[in-house]
Coordinates of C-alpha atoms and ligand atoms in Angstrom, one line a residue:
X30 CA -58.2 22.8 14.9
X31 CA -57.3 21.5 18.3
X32 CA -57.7 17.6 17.0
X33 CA -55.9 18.6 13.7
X34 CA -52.8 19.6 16.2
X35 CA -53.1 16.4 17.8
X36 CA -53.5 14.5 14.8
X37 CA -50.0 15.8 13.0
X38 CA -48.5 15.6 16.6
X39 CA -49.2 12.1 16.3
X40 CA -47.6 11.7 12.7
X41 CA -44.7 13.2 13.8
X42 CA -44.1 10.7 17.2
X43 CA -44.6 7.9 14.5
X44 CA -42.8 9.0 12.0
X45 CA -39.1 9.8 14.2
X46 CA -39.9 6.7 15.7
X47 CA -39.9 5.1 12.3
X48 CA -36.6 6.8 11.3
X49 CA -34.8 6.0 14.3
X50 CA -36.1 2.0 14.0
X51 CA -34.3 2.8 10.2
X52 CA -31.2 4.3 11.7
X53 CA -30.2 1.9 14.2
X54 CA -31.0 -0.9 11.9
X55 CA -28.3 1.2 9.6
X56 CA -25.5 1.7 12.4
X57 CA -25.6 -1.9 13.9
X58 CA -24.3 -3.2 10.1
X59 CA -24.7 -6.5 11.9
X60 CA -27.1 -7.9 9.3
X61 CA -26.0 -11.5 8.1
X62 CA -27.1 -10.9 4.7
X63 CA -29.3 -13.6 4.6
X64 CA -32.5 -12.6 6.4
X65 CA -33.5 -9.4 4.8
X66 CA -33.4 -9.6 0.8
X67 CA -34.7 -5.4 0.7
X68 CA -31.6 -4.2 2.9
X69 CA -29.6 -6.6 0.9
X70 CA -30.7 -5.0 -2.1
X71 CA -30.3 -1.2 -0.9
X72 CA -27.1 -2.0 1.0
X73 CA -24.4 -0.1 -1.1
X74 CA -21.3 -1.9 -2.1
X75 CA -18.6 0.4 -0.2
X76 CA -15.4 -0.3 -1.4
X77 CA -13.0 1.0 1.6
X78 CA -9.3 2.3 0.2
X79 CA -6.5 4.7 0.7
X80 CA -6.6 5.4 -3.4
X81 CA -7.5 9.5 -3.7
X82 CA -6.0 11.9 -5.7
X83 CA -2.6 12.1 -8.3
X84 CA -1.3 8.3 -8.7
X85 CA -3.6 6.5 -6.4
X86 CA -7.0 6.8 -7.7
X87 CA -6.7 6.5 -11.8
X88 CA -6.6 2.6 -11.4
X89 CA -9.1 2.3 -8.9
X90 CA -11.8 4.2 -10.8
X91 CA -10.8 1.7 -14.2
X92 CA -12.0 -1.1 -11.8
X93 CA -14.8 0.4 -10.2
X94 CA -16.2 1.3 -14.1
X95 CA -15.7 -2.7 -15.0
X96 CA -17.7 -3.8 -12.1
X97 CA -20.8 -1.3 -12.7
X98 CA -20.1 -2.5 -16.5
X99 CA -20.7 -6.0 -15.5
X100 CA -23.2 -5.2 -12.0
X101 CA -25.3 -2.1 -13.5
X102 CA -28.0 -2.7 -10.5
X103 CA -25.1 -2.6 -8.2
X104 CA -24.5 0.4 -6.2
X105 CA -20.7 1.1 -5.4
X106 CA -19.6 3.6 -3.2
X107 CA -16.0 4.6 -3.1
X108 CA -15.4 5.1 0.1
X109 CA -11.6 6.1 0.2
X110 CA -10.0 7.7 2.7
X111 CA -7.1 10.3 1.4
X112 CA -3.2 9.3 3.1
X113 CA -0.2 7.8 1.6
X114 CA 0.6 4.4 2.9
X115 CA -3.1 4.5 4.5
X116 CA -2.2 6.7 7.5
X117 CA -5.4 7.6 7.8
X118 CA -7.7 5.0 6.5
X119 CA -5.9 2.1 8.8
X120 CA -7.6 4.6 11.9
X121 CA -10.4 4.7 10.1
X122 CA -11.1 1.4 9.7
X123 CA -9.8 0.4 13.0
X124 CA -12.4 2.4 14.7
X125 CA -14.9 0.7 12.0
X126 CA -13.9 -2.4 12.7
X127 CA -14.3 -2.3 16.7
X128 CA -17.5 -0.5 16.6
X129 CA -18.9 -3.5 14.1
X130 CA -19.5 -1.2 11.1
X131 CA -17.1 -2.9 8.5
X132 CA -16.8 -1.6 4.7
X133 CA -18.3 -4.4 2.1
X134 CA -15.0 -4.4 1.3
X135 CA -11.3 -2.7 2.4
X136 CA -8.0 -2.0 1.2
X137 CA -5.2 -4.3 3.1
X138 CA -1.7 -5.3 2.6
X139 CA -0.9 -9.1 2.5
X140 CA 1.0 -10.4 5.1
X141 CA 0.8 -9.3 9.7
X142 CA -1.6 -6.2 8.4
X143 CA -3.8 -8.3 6.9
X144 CA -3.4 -11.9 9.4
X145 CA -2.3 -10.2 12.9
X146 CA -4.9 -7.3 12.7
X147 CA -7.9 -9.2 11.5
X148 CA -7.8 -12.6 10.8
X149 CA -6.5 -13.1 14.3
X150 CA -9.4 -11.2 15.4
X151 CA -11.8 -13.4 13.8
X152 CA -13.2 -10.3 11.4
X153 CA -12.8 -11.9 8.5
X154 CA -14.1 -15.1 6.3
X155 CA -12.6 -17.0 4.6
X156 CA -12.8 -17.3 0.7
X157 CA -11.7 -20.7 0.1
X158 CA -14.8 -21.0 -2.0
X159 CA -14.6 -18.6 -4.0
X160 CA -10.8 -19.4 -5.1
X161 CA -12.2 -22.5 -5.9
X162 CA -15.5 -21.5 -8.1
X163 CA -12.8 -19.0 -9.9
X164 CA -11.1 -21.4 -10.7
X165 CA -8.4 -19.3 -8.3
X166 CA -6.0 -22.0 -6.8
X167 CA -3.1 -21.6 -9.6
X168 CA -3.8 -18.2 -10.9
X169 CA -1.7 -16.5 -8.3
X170 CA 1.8 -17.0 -7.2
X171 CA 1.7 -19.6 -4.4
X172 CA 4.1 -17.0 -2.4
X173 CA 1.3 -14.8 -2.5
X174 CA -1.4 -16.6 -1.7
X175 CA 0.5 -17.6 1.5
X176 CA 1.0 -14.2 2.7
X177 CA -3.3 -14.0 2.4
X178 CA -3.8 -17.1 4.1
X179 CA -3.4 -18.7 7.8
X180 CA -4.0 -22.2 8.5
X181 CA -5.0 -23.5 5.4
X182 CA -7.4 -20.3 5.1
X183 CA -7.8 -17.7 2.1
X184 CA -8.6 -14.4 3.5
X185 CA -8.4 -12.1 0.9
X186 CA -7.7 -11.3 -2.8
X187 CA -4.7 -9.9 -3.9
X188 CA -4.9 -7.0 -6.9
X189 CA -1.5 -6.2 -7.6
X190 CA 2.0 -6.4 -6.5
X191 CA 4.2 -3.2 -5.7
X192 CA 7.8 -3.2 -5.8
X193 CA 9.3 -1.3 -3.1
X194 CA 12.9 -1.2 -3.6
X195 CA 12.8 1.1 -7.1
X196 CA 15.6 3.7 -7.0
X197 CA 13.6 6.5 -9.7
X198 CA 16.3 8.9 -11.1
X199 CA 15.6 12.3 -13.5
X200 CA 17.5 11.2 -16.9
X201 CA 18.4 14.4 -17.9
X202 CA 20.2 15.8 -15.1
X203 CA 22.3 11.8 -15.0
X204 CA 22.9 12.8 -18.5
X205 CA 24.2 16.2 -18.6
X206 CA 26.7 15.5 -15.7
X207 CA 27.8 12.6 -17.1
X208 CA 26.5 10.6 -14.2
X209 CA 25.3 7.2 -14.0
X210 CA 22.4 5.6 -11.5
X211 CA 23.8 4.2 -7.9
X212 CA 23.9 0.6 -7.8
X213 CA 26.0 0.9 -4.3
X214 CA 25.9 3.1 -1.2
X215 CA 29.5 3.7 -2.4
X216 CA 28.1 5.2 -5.7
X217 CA 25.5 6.6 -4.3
X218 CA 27.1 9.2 -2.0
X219 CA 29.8 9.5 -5.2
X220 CA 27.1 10.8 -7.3
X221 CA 25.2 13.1 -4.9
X222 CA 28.2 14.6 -3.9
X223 CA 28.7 15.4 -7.8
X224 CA 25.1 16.4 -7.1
X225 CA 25.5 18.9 -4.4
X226 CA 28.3 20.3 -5.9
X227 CA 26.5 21.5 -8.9
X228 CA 23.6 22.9 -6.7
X229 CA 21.2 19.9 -7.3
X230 CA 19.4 18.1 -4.5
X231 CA 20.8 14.4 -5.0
X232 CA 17.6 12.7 -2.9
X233 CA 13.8 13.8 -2.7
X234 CA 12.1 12.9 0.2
X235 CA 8.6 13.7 1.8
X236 CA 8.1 12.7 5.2
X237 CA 5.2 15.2 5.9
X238 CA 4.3 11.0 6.4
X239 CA 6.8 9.1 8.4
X240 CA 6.3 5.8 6.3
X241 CA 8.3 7.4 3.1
X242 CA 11.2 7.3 5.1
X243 CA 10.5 4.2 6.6
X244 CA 10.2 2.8 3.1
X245 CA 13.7 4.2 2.5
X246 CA 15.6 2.4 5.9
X247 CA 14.0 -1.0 5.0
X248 CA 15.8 -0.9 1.9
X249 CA 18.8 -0.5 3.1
X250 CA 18.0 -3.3 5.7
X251 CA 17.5 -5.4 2.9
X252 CA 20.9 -4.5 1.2
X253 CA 23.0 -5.7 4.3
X254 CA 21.4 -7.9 6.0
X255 CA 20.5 -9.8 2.4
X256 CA 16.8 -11.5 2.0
X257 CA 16.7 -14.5 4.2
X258 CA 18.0 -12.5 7.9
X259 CA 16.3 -9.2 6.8
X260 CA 13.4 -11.8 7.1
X261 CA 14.9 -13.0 10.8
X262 CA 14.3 -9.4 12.6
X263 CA 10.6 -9.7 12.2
X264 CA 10.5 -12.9 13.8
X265 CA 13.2 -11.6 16.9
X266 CA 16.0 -14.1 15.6
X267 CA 18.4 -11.6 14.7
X268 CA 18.5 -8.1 17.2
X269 CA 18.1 -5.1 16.1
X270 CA 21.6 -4.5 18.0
X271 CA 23.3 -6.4 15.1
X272 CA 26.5 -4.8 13.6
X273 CA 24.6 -4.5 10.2
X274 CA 21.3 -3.1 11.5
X275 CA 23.7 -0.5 13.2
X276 CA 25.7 0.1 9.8
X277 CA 22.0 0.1 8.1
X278 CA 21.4 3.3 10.2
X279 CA 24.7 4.7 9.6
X280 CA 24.2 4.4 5.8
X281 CA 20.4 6.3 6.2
X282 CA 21.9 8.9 8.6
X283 CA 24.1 9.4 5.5
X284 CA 22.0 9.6 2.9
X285 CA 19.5 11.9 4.9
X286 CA 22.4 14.4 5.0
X287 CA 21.6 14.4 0.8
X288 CA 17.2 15.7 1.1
X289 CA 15.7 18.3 1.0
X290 CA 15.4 20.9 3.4
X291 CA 11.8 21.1 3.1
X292 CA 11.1 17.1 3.4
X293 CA 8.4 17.3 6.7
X294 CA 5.9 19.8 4.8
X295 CA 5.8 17.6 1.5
X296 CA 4.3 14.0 0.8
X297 CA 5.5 10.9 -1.8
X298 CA 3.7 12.4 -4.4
X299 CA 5.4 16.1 -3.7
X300 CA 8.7 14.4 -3.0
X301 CA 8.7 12.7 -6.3
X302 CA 7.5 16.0 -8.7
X303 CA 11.0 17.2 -7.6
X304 CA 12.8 14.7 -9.6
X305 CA 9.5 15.1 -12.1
X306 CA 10.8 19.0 -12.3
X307 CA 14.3 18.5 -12.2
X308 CA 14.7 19.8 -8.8
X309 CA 15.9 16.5 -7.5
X310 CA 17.8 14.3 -9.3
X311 CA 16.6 10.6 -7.2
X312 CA 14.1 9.5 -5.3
X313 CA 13.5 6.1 -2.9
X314 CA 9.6 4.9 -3.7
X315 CA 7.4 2.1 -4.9
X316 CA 6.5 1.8 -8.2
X317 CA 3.1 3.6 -7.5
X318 CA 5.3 6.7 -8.4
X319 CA 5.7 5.3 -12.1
X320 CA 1.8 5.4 -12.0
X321 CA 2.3 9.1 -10.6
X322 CA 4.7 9.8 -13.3
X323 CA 2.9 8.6 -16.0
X324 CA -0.8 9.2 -15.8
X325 CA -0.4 12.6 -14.0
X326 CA 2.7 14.2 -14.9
X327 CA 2.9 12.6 -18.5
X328 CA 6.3 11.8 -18.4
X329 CA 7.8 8.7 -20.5
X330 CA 9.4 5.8 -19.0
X331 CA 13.2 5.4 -19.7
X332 CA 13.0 8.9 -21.7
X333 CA 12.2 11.5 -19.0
X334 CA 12.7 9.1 -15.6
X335 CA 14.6 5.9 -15.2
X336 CA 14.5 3.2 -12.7
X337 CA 17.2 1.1 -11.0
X338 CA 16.9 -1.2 -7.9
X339 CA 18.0 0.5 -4.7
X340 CA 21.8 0.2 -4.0
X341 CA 22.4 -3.2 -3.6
X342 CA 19.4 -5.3 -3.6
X343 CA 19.9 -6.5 -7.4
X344 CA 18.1 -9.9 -7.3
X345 CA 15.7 -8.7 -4.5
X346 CA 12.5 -7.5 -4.6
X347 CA 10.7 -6.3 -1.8
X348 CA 7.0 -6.9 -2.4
X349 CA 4.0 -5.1 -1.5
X350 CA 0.5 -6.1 -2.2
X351 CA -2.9 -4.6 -2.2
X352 CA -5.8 -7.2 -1.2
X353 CA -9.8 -6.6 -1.0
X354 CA -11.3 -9.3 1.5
X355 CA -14.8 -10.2 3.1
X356 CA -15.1 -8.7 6.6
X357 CA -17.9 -10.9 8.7
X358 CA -21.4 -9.2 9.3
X359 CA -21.5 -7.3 5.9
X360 CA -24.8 -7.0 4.7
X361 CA -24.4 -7.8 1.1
X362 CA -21.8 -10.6 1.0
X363 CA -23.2 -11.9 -2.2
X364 CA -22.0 -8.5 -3.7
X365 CA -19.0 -8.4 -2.4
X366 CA -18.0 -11.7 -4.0
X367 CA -19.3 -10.8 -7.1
X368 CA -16.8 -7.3 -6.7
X369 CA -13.8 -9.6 -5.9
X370 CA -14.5 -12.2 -8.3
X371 CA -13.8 -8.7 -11.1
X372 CA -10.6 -7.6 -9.0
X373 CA -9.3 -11.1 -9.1
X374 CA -10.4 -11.6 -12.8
X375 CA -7.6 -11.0 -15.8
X376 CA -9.5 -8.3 -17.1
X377 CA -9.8 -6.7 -13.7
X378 CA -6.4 -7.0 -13.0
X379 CA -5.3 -5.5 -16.4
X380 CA -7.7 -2.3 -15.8
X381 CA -6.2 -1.7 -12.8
X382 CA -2.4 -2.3 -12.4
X383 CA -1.3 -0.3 -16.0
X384 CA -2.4 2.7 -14.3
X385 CA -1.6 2.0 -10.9
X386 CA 2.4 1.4 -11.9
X387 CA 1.8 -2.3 -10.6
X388 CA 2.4 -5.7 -11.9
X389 CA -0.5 -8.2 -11.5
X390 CA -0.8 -10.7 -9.1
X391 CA -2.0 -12.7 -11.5
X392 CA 0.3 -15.1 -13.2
X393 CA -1.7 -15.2 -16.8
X394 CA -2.6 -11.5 -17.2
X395 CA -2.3 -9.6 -20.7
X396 CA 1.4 -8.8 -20.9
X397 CA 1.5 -7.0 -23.7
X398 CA -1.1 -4.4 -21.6
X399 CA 2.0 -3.3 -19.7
X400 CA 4.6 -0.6 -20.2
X401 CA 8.8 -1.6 -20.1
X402 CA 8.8 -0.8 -16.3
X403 CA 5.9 -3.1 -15.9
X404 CA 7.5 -6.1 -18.2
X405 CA 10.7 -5.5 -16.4
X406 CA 9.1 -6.1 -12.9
X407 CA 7.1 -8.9 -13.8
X408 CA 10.4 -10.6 -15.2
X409 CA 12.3 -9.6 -12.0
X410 CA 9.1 -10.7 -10.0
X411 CA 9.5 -14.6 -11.1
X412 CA 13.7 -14.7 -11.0
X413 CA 14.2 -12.3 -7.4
X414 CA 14.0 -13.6 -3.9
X415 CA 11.2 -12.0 -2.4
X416 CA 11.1 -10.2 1.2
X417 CA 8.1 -8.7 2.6
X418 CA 7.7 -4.8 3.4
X419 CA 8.2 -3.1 6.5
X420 CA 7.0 0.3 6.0
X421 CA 3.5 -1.7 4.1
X422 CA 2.8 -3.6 6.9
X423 CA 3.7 -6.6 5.8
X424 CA 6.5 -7.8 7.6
X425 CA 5.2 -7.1 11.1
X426 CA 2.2 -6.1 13.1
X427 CA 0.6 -2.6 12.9
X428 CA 1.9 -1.9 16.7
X429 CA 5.8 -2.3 16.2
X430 CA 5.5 -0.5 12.4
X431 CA 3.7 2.8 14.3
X432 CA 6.6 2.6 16.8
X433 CA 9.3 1.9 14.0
X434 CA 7.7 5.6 12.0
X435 CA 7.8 7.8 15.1
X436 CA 11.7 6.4 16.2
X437 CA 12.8 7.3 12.4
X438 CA 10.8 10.1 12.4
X439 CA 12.8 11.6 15.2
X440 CA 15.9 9.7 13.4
X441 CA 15.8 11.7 10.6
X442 CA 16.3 15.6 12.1
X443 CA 18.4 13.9 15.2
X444 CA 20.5 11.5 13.3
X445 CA 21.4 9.8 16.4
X446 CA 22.3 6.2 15.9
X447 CA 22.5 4.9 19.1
X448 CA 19.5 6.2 20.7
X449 CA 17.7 5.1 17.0
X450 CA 19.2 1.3 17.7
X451 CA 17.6 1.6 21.3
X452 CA 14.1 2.7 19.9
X453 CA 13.9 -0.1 17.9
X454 CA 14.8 -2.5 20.5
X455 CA 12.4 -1.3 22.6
X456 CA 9.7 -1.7 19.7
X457 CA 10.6 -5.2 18.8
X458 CA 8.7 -6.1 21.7
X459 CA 6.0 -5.7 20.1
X460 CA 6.9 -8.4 17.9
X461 CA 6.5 -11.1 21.1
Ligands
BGC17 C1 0.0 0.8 -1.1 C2 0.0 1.4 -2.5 C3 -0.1 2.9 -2.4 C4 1.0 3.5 -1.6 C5 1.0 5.0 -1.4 C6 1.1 1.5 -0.3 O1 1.0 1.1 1.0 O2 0.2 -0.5 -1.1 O3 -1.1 0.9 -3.2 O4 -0.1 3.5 -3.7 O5 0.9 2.9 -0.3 O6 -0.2 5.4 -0.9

């Protein structure tokens, strides 16, 4: 009995010391993917994203089904993290990335999210290979490819492109006050007041996440300064002091006096079922809200909900786009390639973007896959001048965006222009 206890005793030490061998083997992630074929083969395929939920994830799941259509042996693992604008899963991967335990794969904008956070950092490879076995080099818009690349370098692969400046507008309350959509600030506060004097809440906003009304102020940046100095303030050459920057936040404080009461405790996708119900009668979001729309709420485009450029940027379009790159020390790198070579493939791109209210980044997708909205922003893509987001981390590094949310945070219940002006001039040192 006595040598029996002895005997599982000794099973037992071996065995936790062959687990933990296992585990720290598993939390390192530092594998190079070349010297163990078995972890290679058990290393899931984690595809790291903010898509979860009404409006985000419909598009990613299309893609994820292609892939396992075409990599059965493949195991994916959808490792989103739920967040509008990724306010959570940029933490999360942040932490990731520092402790060495990168995603095969992760969700980043084009642009200083994407080449300031971790191309600078040496985290990522480049794919300058692959573009070239795909066949890759004049598939997608040279613009684009620019805003994945630094020094000659591809980093990533681009999925779609988001517009941001998209005014969306309930048809039937425009209709039955005779009213048409905004294309100035002028119009704009002539309709809402039209608005608020029949009892209907002219502008839906949900800033339960600061970004949303970020997204909102960098339009209207856009509309004053025009494309090429909205461009300059990202790069310190025009102050945040300027005369239009300071009518910019006049114009917002403005508008904010036009939302709903109960803006903090909703997010985008609550914001925008108010113009959905009728509640609202505009809202200020990307075109992932037409994917919203649409595939959640049913509505039709152009019969239920129309669409107009945000007051004065007619011949602008502020561009946002998804990208899936190759973080160093993956385990399964082979894998990963394979899952970008499908998300940067025309059929890859047309499961995707129809449901994610997106056009492709690809310049020789299926047209005729995509609805009015999506025909008229692929037109409008080619013939705008195009200006990189703010609010989707595009225009500027991570650091001065989080500073940029918490001053129009405050901004919006304080409405305080001058001490708003000084917030951001205090931030843009974080452009240096
Ligand atoms: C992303 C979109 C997403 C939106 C709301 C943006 O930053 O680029 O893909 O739908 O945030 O979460």
């Amino acid at each position: 009995m006595k040598k029996f206890r002895i005997l599982l005793a000794f099973l037992l030490v071996v065995s936790f010391a062959l687990e933990a061998c296992n585990n720290s083997e598993k939390s390192t992630g530092s594998g190079d993917g070349k010297n163990n074929k078995e972890s290679s083969k058990a290393a899931k395929l984690e595809i790291f994203s903010w898509w979860t939920g009404a409006g985000e994830e419909d598009g990613l799941l299309a893609l994820l089904d292609l892939f396992s259509e075409e990599y059965p042996d493949i195991k994916v693992e959808n490792a989103a993290v739920a967040g509008g604008a990724g306010t959570n899963a940029k933490a999360v991967l942040a932490s990731r990335m520092q402790g060495n335990d990168p995603p095969s794969t992760f969700q980043v904008h084009g642009g200083e999210e994407l080449n300031a956070s971790w191309v600078a950092a040496g985290k990522m490879e480049p794919l300058n290979d692959l573009y070239e076995s795909e066949g890759w080099n004049d598939k997608f818009p040279q613009d684009l490819i620019d805003m994945v690349s630094k020094d000659g370098k591809i980093y990533s692969v681009p999925v779609n492109i988001h517009r941001s400046n998209v005014l969306w507008y309930n048809k039937k309350i425009f209709e039955e006050n005779g009213l048409q959509p905004p294309a100035t600030f002028d119009e704009f506060f002539a309709v809402s007041e039209q608005l608020k004097d029949k009892g209907i809440t002219p502008l839906a906003l949900g800033d339960k996440e600061p970004w949303t009304a970020t997204h909102i102020f960098e339009n209207i940046l856009l509309a004053k300064l025009g494309p090429d100095d909205y461009k300059k303030l990202w790069t310190g050459d025009i102050s945040f002091k300027d005369d239009r920057v300071v009518k910019s936040a006049e114009i917002f404080a403005k508008m904010i006096g036009y939302i709903n009461d109960d803006h903090s405790s909703r997010n985008w996708q609550d914001a925008s079922q108010l113009v959905a119900n009728g509640e609202a009668a505009m809202n200020i979001m990307g075109d992932w809200a037409k994917g919203y729309f649409v595939n959640d709420l049913k509505l039709k485009v152009n019969e239920d909900f129309g669409y107009v450029v945000t007051p004065e940027t007619d011949g602008y379009f502020m561009v946002i786009t998804d990208t899936f790159g190759l973080p160093k020390g993956v385990k399964n790198p082979d894998d990963v390639k394979k899952f970008l070579g499908v998300l940067g493939s025309v059929e890859g791109q047309d499961a995707f973007n129809p449901l994610k209210g997106s056009i492709p980044a690809r310049i020789d997708a299926e047209v005729s896959k995509y609805d009015e909205y999506g025909k008229a922003a692929m037109d409008d893509f080619k013939a705008s001048k195009l200006t990189p987001s703010l609010a989707h981390g595009s225009a500027a590094p991570e650091g001065f965006l989080t500073r940029v949310n918490q001053a129009v945070n405050i901004f919006v219940t304080q409405k305080d222009v001058d001490q708003f002006i000084n917030a951001l001039e205090t931030a843009a040192q974080e452009l240096k």
